[in-house]
């Protein structure tokens, strides 16, 4: 079973930056995609950003232009650079890895424990 370990969360003021890291125990290139989800209290979990094996990226509209997902295959690590943070970005951020599911879609079946990000106003 692959393990995903997040780090880099914390408390930051609005307008500040944080970089999250996700260390993967296996070869991240073996996954169809890597991604970052977040869940705020009382809200549904949402996919914030993802990066495919092809290096194509996708972002939620709420973070476009502020967040950047990247990966280092040599270190089996995925990053989420978060700039211009807003209080509404406060959530638990969780790293995930996807395999190819039905109809060629991503099936997210490997999850980290999550790291708390709190943005104060």
mmCIF file with all atom_site columns, C-alpha atoms in Angstrom:
data_model
loop_
_atom_site.group_PDB
_atom_site.id
_atom_site.type_symbol
_atom_site.label_atom_id
_atom_site.label_alt_id
_atom_site.label_comp_id
_atom_site.label_asym_id
_atom_site.label_entity_id
_atom_site.label_seq_id
_atom_site.pdbx_PDB_ins_code
_atom_site.Cartn_x
_atom_site.Cartn_y
_atom_site.Cartn_z
_atom_site.occupancy
_atom_site.B_iso_or_equiv
_atom_site.pdbx_formal_charge
_atom_site.auth_seq_id
_atom_site.auth_comp_id
_atom_site.auth_asym_id
_atom_site.auth_atom_id
_atom_site.pdbx_PDB_model_num
ATOM 1   C CA . UNK A 1 1   ? 0.000   0.000  0.000   1.00 0.00 ? 1   UNK A CA 1
ATOM 2   C CA . UNK A 1 2   ? 1.388   3.374  -1.034  1.00 0.00 ? 2   UNK A CA 1
ATOM 3   C CA . UNK A 1 3   ? 1.686   5.971  1.720   1.00 0.00 ? 3   UNK A CA 1
ATOM 4   C CA . UNK A 1 4   ? 1.266   9.700  1.213   1.00 0.00 ? 4   UNK A CA 1
ATOM 5   C CA . UNK A 1 5   ? 2.591   12.119 3.842   1.00 0.00 ? 5   UNK A CA 1
ATOM 6   C CA . UNK A 1 6   ? 1.738   15.820 3.751   1.00 0.00 ? 6   UNK A CA 1
ATOM 7   C CA . UNK A 1 7   ? 3.681   18.613 5.369   1.00 0.00 ? 7   UNK A CA 1
ATOM 8   C CA . UNK A 1 8   ? 3.865   22.382 5.242   1.00 0.00 ? 8   UNK A CA 1
ATOM 9   C CA . UNK A 1 9   ? 0.517   23.408 6.635   1.00 0.00 ? 9   UNK A CA 1
ATOM 10  C CA . UNK A 1 10  ? 0.136   26.051 9.291   1.00 0.00 ? 10  UNK A CA 1
ATOM 11  C CA . UNK A 1 11  ? -1.207  29.455 10.192  1.00 0.00 ? 11  UNK A CA 1
ATOM 12  C CA . UNK A 1 12  ? -0.649  32.378 7.846   1.00 0.00 ? 12  UNK A CA 1
ATOM 13  C CA . UNK A 1 13  ? -2.100  35.853 7.459   1.00 0.00 ? 13  UNK A CA 1
ATOM 14  C CA . UNK A 1 14  ? -4.260  36.757 4.510   1.00 0.00 ? 14  UNK A CA 1
ATOM 15  C CA . UNK A 1 15  ? -2.115  37.609 1.515   1.00 0.00 ? 15  UNK A CA 1
ATOM 16  C CA . UNK A 1 16  ? 0.638   35.278 2.648   1.00 0.00 ? 16  UNK A CA 1
ATOM 17  C CA . UNK A 1 17  ? 2.015   32.098 1.118   1.00 0.00 ? 17  UNK A CA 1
ATOM 18  C CA . UNK A 1 18  ? 2.518   28.483 2.055   1.00 0.00 ? 18  UNK A CA 1
ATOM 19  C CA . UNK A 1 19  ? 3.970   25.504 0.235   1.00 0.00 ? 19  UNK A CA 1
ATOM 20  C CA . UNK A 1 20  ? 2.562   22.085 0.918   1.00 0.00 ? 20  UNK A CA 1
ATOM 21  C CA . UNK A 1 21  ? 4.557   18.953 0.216   1.00 0.00 ? 21  UNK A CA 1
ATOM 22  C CA . UNK A 1 22  ? 3.365   15.393 -0.280  1.00 0.00 ? 22  UNK A CA 1
ATOM 23  C CA . UNK A 1 23  ? 5.973   12.658 -0.010  1.00 0.00 ? 23  UNK A CA 1
ATOM 24  C CA . UNK A 1 24  ? 4.923   9.410  -1.664  1.00 0.00 ? 24  UNK A CA 1
ATOM 25  C CA . UNK A 1 25  ? 6.392   6.065  -0.623  1.00 0.00 ? 25  UNK A CA 1
ATOM 26  C CA . UNK A 1 26  ? 6.154   4.695  -4.160  1.00 0.00 ? 26  UNK A CA 1
ATOM 27  C CA . UNK A 1 27  ? 6.902   5.938  -7.652  1.00 0.00 ? 27  UNK A CA 1
ATOM 28  C CA . UNK A 1 28  ? 4.545   8.844  -8.289  1.00 0.00 ? 28  UNK A CA 1
ATOM 29  C CA . UNK A 1 29  ? 4.967   8.411  -12.025 1.00 0.00 ? 29  UNK A CA 1
ATOM 30  C CA . UNK A 1 30  ? 3.098   5.130  -11.718 1.00 0.00 ? 30  UNK A CA 1
ATOM 31  C CA . UNK A 1 31  ? -0.086  7.031  -10.922 1.00 0.00 ? 31  UNK A CA 1
ATOM 32  C CA . UNK A 1 32  ? -2.335  8.539  -13.547 1.00 0.00 ? 32  UNK A CA 1
ATOM 33  C CA . UNK A 1 33  ? -2.489  11.780 -11.597 1.00 0.00 ? 33  UNK A CA 1
ATOM 34  C CA . UNK A 1 34  ? -1.625  13.389 -8.302  1.00 0.00 ? 34  UNK A CA 1
ATOM 35  C CA . UNK A 1 35  ? -3.830  15.948 -6.631  1.00 0.00 ? 35  UNK A CA 1
ATOM 36  C CA . UNK A 1 36  ? -4.640  18.109 -3.670  1.00 0.00 ? 36  UNK A CA 1
ATOM 37  C CA . UNK A 1 37  ? -8.102  18.125 -2.124  1.00 0.00 ? 37  UNK A CA 1
ATOM 38  C CA . UNK A 1 38  ? -9.361  20.365 0.638   1.00 0.00 ? 38  UNK A CA 1
ATOM 39  C CA . UNK A 1 39  ? -12.270 20.292 3.010   1.00 0.00 ? 39  UNK A CA 1
ATOM 40  C CA . UNK A 1 40  ? -13.430 23.175 5.154   1.00 0.00 ? 40  UNK A CA 1
ATOM 41  C CA . UNK A 1 41  ? -15.762 22.726 8.127   1.00 0.00 ? 41  UNK A CA 1
ATOM 42  C CA . UNK A 1 42  ? -19.323 22.224 6.962   1.00 0.00 ? 42  UNK A CA 1
ATOM 43  C CA . UNK A 1 43  ? -18.335 22.075 3.310   1.00 0.00 ? 43  UNK A CA 1
ATOM 44  C CA . UNK A 1 44  ? -17.847 19.303 0.805   1.00 0.00 ? 44  UNK A CA 1
ATOM 45  C CA . UNK A 1 45  ? -14.411 18.133 -0.124  1.00 0.00 ? 45  UNK A CA 1
ATOM 46  C CA . UNK A 1 46  ? -13.185 19.708 -3.342  1.00 0.00 ? 46  UNK A CA 1
ATOM 47  C CA . UNK A 1 47  ? -10.361 18.991 -5.736  1.00 0.00 ? 47  UNK A CA 1
ATOM 48  C CA . UNK A 1 48  ? -8.131  22.039 -5.622  1.00 0.00 ? 48  UNK A CA 1
ATOM 49  C CA . UNK A 1 49  ? -5.458  21.065 -8.125  1.00 0.00 ? 49  UNK A CA 1
ATOM 50  C CA . UNK A 1 50  ? -4.247  18.040 -10.019 1.00 0.00 ? 50  UNK A CA 1
ATOM 51  C CA . UNK A 1 51  ? -1.311  17.141 -12.203 1.00 0.00 ? 51  UNK A CA 1
ATOM 52  C CA . UNK A 1 52  ? -1.419  14.315 -14.698 1.00 0.00 ? 52  UNK A CA 1
ATOM 53  C CA . UNK A 1 53  ? 1.344   11.968 -15.734 1.00 0.00 ? 53  UNK A CA 1
ATOM 54  C CA . UNK A 1 54  ? 1.597   14.097 -18.868 1.00 0.00 ? 54  UNK A CA 1
ATOM 55  C CA . UNK A 1 55  ? 2.254   17.141 -16.623 1.00 0.00 ? 55  UNK A CA 1
ATOM 56  C CA . UNK A 1 56  ? -1.007  18.793 -17.587 1.00 0.00 ? 56  UNK A CA 1
ATOM 57  C CA . UNK A 1 57  ? -2.590  20.598 -14.658 1.00 0.00 ? 57  UNK A CA 1
ATOM 58  C CA . UNK A 1 58  ? -6.077  21.540 -13.578 1.00 0.00 ? 58  UNK A CA 1
ATOM 59  C CA . UNK A 1 59  ? -7.251  23.940 -10.913 1.00 0.00 ? 59  UNK A CA 1
ATOM 60  C CA . UNK A 1 60  ? -10.463 24.815 -9.181  1.00 0.00 ? 60  UNK A CA 1
ATOM 61  C CA . UNK A 1 61  ? -11.717 28.220 -10.305 1.00 0.00 ? 61  UNK A CA 1
ATOM 62  C CA . UNK A 1 62  ? -11.356 29.536 -6.772  1.00 0.00 ? 62  UNK A CA 1
ATOM 63  C CA . UNK A 1 63  ? -7.576  29.061 -6.777  1.00 0.00 ? 63  UNK A CA 1
ATOM 64  C CA . UNK A 1 64  ? -6.609  29.715 -10.391 1.00 0.00 ? 64  UNK A CA 1
ATOM 65  C CA . UNK A 1 65  ? -3.788  32.220 -10.621 1.00 0.00 ? 65  UNK A CA 1
ATOM 66  C CA . UNK A 1 66  ? -2.912  31.799 -6.946  1.00 0.00 ? 66  UNK A CA 1
ATOM 67  C CA . UNK A 1 67  ? -2.038  28.116 -6.491  1.00 0.00 ? 67  UNK A CA 1
ATOM 68  C CA . UNK A 1 68  ? 0.477   26.052 -8.435  1.00 0.00 ? 68  UNK A CA 1
ATOM 69  C CA . UNK A 1 69  ? 0.821   22.278 -8.346  1.00 0.00 ? 69  UNK A CA 1
ATOM 70  C CA . UNK A 1 70  ? 4.090   20.660 -9.321  1.00 0.00 ? 70  UNK A CA 1
ATOM 71  C CA . UNK A 1 71  ? 5.988   17.471 -8.739  1.00 0.00 ? 71  UNK A CA 1
ATOM 72  C CA . UNK A 1 72  ? 9.517   16.178 -8.502  1.00 0.00 ? 72  UNK A CA 1
ATOM 73  C CA . UNK A 1 73  ? 9.605   12.643 -9.835  1.00 0.00 ? 73  UNK A CA 1
ATOM 74  C CA . UNK A 1 74  ? 13.155  12.100 -8.555  1.00 0.00 ? 74  UNK A CA 1
ATOM 75  C CA . UNK A 1 75  ? 11.963  12.799 -5.011  1.00 0.00 ? 75  UNK A CA 1
ATOM 76  C CA . UNK A 1 76  ? 8.497   11.225 -5.416  1.00 0.00 ? 76  UNK A CA 1
ATOM 77  C CA . UNK A 1 77  ? 7.076   14.439 -4.032  1.00 0.00 ? 77  UNK A CA 1
ATOM 78  C CA . UNK A 1 78  ? 4.171   16.652 -5.077  1.00 0.00 ? 78  UNK A CA 1
ATOM 79  C CA . UNK A 1 79  ? 3.935   20.300 -4.097  1.00 0.00 ? 79  UNK A CA 1
ATOM 80  C CA . UNK A 1 80  ? 1.201   22.874 -3.820  1.00 0.00 ? 80  UNK A CA 1
ATOM 81  C CA . UNK A 1 81  ? 2.435   26.450 -3.797  1.00 0.00 ? 81  UNK A CA 1
ATOM 82  C CA . UNK A 1 82  ? -0.275  28.694 -2.402  1.00 0.00 ? 82  UNK A CA 1
ATOM 83  C CA . UNK A 1 83  ? 0.046   32.455 -2.815  1.00 0.00 ? 83  UNK A CA 1
ATOM 84  C CA . UNK A 1 84  ? -2.251  35.358 -1.999  1.00 0.00 ? 84  UNK A CA 1
ATOM 85  C CA . UNK A 1 85  ? -4.022  33.214 0.552   1.00 0.00 ? 85  UNK A CA 1
ATOM 86  C CA . UNK A 1 86  ? -7.504  34.183 1.675   1.00 0.00 ? 86  UNK A CA 1
ATOM 87  C CA . UNK A 1 87  ? -9.442  33.272 4.831   1.00 0.00 ? 87  UNK A CA 1
ATOM 88  C CA . UNK A 1 88  ? -11.736 31.142 2.675   1.00 0.00 ? 88  UNK A CA 1
ATOM 89  C CA . UNK A 1 89  ? -8.735  28.945 1.815   1.00 0.00 ? 89  UNK A CA 1
ATOM 90  C CA . UNK A 1 90  ? -8.786  27.690 5.397   1.00 0.00 ? 90  UNK A CA 1
ATOM 91  C CA . UNK A 1 91  ? -9.258  23.924 5.275   1.00 0.00 ? 91  UNK A CA 1
ATOM 92  C CA . UNK A 1 92  ? -7.634  20.558 5.726   1.00 0.00 ? 92  UNK A CA 1
ATOM 93  C CA . UNK A 1 93  ? -5.578  19.875 2.624   1.00 0.00 ? 93  UNK A CA 1
ATOM 94  C CA . UNK A 1 94  ? -5.095  16.273 1.611   1.00 0.00 ? 94  UNK A CA 1
ATOM 95  C CA . UNK A 1 95  ? -2.821  14.771 -0.997  1.00 0.00 ? 95  UNK A CA 1
ATOM 96  C CA . UNK A 1 96  ? -4.220  12.046 -3.227  1.00 0.00 ? 96  UNK A CA 1
ATOM 97  C CA . UNK A 1 97  ? -3.071  9.719  -5.981  1.00 0.00 ? 97  UNK A CA 1
ATOM 98  C CA . UNK A 1 98  ? -5.245  8.483  -8.812  1.00 0.00 ? 98  UNK A CA 1
ATOM 99  C CA . UNK A 1 99  ? -5.221  5.389  -10.971 1.00 0.00 ? 99  UNK A CA 1
ATOM 100 C CA . UNK A 1 100 ? -7.151  4.970  -14.180 1.00 0.00 ? 100 UNK A CA 1
ATOM 101 C CA . UNK A 1 101 ? -10.777 4.183  -13.408 1.00 0.00 ? 101 UNK A CA 1
ATOM 102 C CA . UNK A 1 102 ? -13.896 3.605  -15.449 1.00 0.00 ? 102 UNK A CA 1
ATOM 103 C CA . UNK A 1 103 ? -14.052 5.354  -18.814 1.00 0.00 ? 103 UNK A CA 1
ATOM 104 C CA . UNK A 1 104 ? -10.445 6.436  -18.384 1.00 0.00 ? 104 UNK A CA 1
ATOM 105 C CA . UNK A 1 105 ? -11.295 8.838  -15.589 1.00 0.00 ? 105 UNK A CA 1
ATOM 106 C CA . UNK A 1 106 ? -9.146  9.352  -12.517 1.00 0.00 ? 106 UNK A CA 1
ATOM 107 C CA . UNK A 1 107 ? -10.014 7.126  -9.604  1.00 0.00 ? 107 UNK A CA 1
ATOM 108 C CA . UNK A 1 108 ? -8.584  8.629  -6.428  1.00 0.00 ? 108 UNK A CA 1
ATOM 109 C CA . UNK A 1 109 ? -7.774  5.631  -4.267  1.00 0.00 ? 109 UNK A CA 1
ATOM 110 C CA . UNK A 1 110 ? -4.721  6.667  -2.254  1.00 0.00 ? 110 UNK A CA 1
ATOM 111 C CA . UNK A 1 111 ? -4.951  9.370  0.393   1.00 0.00 ? 111 UNK A CA 1
ATOM 112 C CA . UNK A 1 112 ? -2.760  11.115 2.883   1.00 0.00 ? 112 UNK A CA 1
ATOM 113 C CA . UNK A 1 113 ? -3.782  12.101 6.407   1.00 0.00 ? 113 UNK A CA 1
ATOM 114 C CA . UNK A 1 114 ? -4.152  15.783 5.600   1.00 0.00 ? 114 UNK A CA 1
ATOM 115 C CA . UNK A 1 115 ? -2.583  18.968 6.881   1.00 0.00 ? 115 UNK A CA 1
ATOM 116 C CA . UNK A 1 116 ? -4.364  21.986 8.333   1.00 0.00 ? 116 UNK A CA 1
ATOM 117 C CA . UNK A 1 117 ? -4.079  25.344 6.621   1.00 0.00 ? 117 UNK A CA 1
ATOM 118 C CA . UNK A 1 118 ? -5.496  28.320 8.489   1.00 0.00 ? 118 UNK A CA 1
ATOM 119 C CA . UNK A 1 119 ? -5.577  31.800 6.970   1.00 0.00 ? 119 UNK A CA 1
ATOM 120 C CA . UNK A 1 120 ? -6.305  34.643 9.355   1.00 0.00 ? 120 UNK A CA 1
ATOM 121 C CA . UNK A 1 121 ? -7.883  37.894 8.243   1.00 0.00 ? 121 UNK A CA 1
#
